[in-house]
CSV table of C-alpha atoms in Angstrom, one decimal:
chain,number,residue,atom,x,y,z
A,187,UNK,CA,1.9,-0.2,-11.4
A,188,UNK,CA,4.9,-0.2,-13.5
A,189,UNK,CA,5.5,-3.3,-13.5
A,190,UNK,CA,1.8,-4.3,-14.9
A,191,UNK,CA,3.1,-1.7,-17.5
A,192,UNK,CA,6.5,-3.8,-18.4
A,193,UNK,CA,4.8,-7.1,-18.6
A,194,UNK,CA,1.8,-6.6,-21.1
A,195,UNK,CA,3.7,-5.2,-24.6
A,196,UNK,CA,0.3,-5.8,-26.7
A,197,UNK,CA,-1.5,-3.5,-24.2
A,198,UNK,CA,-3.5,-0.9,-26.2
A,199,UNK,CA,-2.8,2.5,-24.1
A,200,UNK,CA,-0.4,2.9,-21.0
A,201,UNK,CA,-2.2,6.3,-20.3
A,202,UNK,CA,-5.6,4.9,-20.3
A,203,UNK,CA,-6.6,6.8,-23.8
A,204,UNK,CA,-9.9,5.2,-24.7
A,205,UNK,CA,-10.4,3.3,-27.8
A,206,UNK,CA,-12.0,4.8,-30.9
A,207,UNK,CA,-15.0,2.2,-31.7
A,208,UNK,CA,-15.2,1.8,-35.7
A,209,UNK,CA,-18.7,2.2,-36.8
A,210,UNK,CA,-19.5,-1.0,-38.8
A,211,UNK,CA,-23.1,-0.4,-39.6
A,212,UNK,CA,-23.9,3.3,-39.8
A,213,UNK,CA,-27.5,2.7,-40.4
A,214,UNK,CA,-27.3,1.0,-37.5
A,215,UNK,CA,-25.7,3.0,-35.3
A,216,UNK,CA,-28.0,6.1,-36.3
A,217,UNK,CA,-31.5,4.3,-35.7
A,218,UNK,CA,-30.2,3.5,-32.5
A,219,UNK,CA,-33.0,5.0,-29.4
A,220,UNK,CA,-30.6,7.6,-28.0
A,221,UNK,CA,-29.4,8.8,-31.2
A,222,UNK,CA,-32.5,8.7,-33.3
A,223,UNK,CA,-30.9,9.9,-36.7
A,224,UNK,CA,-29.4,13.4,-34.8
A,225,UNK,CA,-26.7,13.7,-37.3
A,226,UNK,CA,-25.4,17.0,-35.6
A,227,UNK,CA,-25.5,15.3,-31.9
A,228,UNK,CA,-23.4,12.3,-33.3
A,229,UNK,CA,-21.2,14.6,-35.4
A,230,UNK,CA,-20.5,17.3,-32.5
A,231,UNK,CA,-19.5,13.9,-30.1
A,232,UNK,CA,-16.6,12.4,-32.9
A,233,UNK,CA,-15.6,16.3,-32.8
A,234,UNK,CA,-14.9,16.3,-29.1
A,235,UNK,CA,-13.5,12.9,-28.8
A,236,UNK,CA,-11.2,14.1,-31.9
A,237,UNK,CA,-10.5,16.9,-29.8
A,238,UNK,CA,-9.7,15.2,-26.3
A,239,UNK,CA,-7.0,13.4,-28.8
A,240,UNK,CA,-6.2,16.4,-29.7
A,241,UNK,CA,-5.1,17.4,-26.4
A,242,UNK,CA,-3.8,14.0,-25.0
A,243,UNK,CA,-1.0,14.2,-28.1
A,244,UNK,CA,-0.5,17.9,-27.5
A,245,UNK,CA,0.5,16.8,-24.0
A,246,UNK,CA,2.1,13.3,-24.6
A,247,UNK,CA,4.1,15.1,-27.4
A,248,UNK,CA,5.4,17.8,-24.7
A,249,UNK,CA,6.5,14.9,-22.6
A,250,UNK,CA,8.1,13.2,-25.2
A,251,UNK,CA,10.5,16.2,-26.2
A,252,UNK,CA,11.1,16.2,-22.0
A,253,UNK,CA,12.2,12.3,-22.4
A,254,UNK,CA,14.6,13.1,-25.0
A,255,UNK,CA,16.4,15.7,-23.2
A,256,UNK,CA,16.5,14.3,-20.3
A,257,UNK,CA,17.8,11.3,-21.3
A,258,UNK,CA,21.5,12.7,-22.9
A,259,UNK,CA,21.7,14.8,-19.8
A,260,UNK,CA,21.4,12.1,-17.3
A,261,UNK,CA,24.0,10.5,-19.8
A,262,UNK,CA,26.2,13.0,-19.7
A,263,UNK,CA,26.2,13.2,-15.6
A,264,UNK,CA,27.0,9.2,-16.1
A,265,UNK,CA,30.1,9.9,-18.0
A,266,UNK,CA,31.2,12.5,-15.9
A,267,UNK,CA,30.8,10.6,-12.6
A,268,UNK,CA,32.9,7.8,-14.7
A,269,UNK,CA,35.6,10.1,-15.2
A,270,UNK,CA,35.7,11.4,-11.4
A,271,UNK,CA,36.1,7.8,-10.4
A,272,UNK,CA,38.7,7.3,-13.0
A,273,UNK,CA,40.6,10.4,-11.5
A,274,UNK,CA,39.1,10.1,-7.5
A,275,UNK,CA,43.1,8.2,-6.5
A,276,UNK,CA,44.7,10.9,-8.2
A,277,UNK,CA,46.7,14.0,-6.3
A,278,UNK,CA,46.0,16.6,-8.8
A,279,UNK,CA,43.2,18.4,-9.6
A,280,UNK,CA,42.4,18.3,-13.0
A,281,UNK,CA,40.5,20.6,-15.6
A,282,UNK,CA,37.6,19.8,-17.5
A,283,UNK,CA,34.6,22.0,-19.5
A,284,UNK,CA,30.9,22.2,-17.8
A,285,UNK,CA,27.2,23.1,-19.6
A,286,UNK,CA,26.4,26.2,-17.7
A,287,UNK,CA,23.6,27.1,-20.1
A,288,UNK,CA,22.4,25.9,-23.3
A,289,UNK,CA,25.6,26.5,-25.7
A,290,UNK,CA,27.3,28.1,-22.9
A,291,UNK,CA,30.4,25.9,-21.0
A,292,UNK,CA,32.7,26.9,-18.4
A,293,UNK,CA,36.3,25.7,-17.1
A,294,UNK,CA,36.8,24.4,-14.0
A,295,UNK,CA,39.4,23.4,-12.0
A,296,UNK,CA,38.0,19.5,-9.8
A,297,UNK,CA,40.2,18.4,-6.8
A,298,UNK,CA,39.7,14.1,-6.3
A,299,UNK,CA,36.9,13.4,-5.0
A,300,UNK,CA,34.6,10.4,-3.4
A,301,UNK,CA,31.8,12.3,-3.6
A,302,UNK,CA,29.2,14.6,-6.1
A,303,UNK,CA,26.1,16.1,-5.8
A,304,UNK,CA,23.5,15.4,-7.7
A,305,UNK,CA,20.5,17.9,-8.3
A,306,UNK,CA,16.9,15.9,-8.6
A,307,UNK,CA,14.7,18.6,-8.8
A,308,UNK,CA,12.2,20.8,-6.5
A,309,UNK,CA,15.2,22.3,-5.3
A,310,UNK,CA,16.5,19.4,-3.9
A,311,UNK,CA,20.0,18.6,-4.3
A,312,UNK,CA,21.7,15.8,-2.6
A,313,UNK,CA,25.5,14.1,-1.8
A,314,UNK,CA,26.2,10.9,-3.4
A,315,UNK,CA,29.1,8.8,-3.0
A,316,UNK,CA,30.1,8.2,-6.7
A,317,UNK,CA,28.9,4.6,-6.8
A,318,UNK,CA,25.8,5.3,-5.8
A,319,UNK,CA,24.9,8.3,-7.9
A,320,UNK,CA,26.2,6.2,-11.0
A,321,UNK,CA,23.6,3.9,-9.9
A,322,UNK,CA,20.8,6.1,-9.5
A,323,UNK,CA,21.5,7.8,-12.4
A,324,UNK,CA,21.9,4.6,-14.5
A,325,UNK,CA,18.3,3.9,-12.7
A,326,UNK,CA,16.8,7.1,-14.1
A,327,UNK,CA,18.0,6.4,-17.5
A,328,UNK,CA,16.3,3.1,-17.8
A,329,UNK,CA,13.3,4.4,-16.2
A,330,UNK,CA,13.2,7.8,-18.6
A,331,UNK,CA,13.7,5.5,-21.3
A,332,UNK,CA,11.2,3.4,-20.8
A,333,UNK,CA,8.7,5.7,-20.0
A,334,UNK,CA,9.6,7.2,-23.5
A,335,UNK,CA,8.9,3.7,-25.2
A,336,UNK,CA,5.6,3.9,-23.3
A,337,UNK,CA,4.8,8.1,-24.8
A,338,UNK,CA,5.8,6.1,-28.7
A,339,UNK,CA,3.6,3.4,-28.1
A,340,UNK,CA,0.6,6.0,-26.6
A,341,UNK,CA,1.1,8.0,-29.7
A,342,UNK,CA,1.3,5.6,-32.2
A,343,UNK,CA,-2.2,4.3,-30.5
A,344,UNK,CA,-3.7,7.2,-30.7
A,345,UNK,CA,-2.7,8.0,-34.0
A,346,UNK,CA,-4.9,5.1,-34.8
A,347,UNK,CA,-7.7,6.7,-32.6
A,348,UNK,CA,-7.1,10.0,-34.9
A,349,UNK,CA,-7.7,7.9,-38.1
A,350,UNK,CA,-11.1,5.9,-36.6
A,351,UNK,CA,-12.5,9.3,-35.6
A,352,UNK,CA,-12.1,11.3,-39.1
A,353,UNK,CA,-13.2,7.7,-40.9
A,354,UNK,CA,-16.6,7.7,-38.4
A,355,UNK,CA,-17.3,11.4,-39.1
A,356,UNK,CA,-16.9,11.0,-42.8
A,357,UNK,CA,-19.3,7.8,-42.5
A,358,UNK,CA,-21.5,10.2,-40.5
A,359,UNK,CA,-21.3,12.9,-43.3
A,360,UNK,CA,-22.0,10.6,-46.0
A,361,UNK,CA,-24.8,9.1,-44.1
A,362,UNK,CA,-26.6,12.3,-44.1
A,363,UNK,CA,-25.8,13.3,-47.7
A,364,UNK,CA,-27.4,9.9,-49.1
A,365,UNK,CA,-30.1,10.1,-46.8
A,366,UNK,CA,-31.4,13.9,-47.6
A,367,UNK,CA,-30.4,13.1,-51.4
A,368,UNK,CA,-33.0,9.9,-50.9
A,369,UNK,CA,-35.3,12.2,-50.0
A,370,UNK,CA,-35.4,14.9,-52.1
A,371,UNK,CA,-35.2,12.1,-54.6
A,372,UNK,CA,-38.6,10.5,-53.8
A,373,UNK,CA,-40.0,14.6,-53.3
């Protein structure tokens, strides 16, 4: 599936958000059979399609700000894994600084080593040599990043969904107003 992703760069939505149709011919659209000039029905649907959008940026947004921290972290591991294969021959430990918690880092004292462990989640934690945890960490970071060129791309697209929306209600709207001010004009 990611793959199909990676290979079609003019594809309109990687999360499946459905297109906004423009509204070419109002007049049209509202003498259609199932609409039959309901201003409120066709107003109240654009509302809740505008809404869904809402809630698919209120989510991709959330997953964006996940991306971008994620990503420095995983980068950070990588140059700490770098260092510990720098220093893995050597017969001394040495000292370095830790995040504990956000603003907060601690001193520790590392012995050589061939080996870390790396935490992935769901209380999971696992040992690595240090190759391979540079290379599944390196994975990650491509992977996180592009998933986070696939959340810009979603929400520049839907951005675009957010426009066509308000532009068909206000065509809506304006619809109604010239049609009751046609009609109180020929009362």
């Amino acid at each position: 599936m990611e793959g199909d992703k990676a290979e079609d760069p003019k594809k309109k939505s990687y999360a499946g958000i459905p297109e906004a149709e423009f509204m070419e011919d109002v007049d049209k659209y509202m003498e259609a059979p199932t609409i039959s000039g309901n201003v409120e029905l066709v107003l109240k649907k654009l509302d809740e399609q505008h809404s869904k959008y809402k809630f698919m940026e209120f989510h991709l947004l959330s997953k964006r700000r996940r991306l971008k921290v994620q990503i420095p972290d995983l980068e950070r591991s990588v140059d700490m894994i770098k260092m510990l294969s720098k220093k893995k021959d050597c017969t001394e430990e040495f000292t370095t600084h830790f995040l504990l918690s956000e603003q907060v880092f601690m001193k520790a004292s590392i012995a050589p080593t061939n080996k870390v462990c790396l935490w992935l989640g769901a209380n999971v934690m696992l040992e690595y040599t240090l190759n391979d945890a540079l290379e599944l960490l390196n994975k990650n970071i491509d992977t996180a990043k592009k998933n986070l060129s696939f959340v810009e791309h979603d929400l520049d697209f839907l951005r675009d969904q957010f426009t066509t929306t308000e532009v068909n209600m206000a065509r809506v709207y304006n619809w109604n107003v010239k049609k009751r001010q046609a009609a109180k004009a020929s009362t």
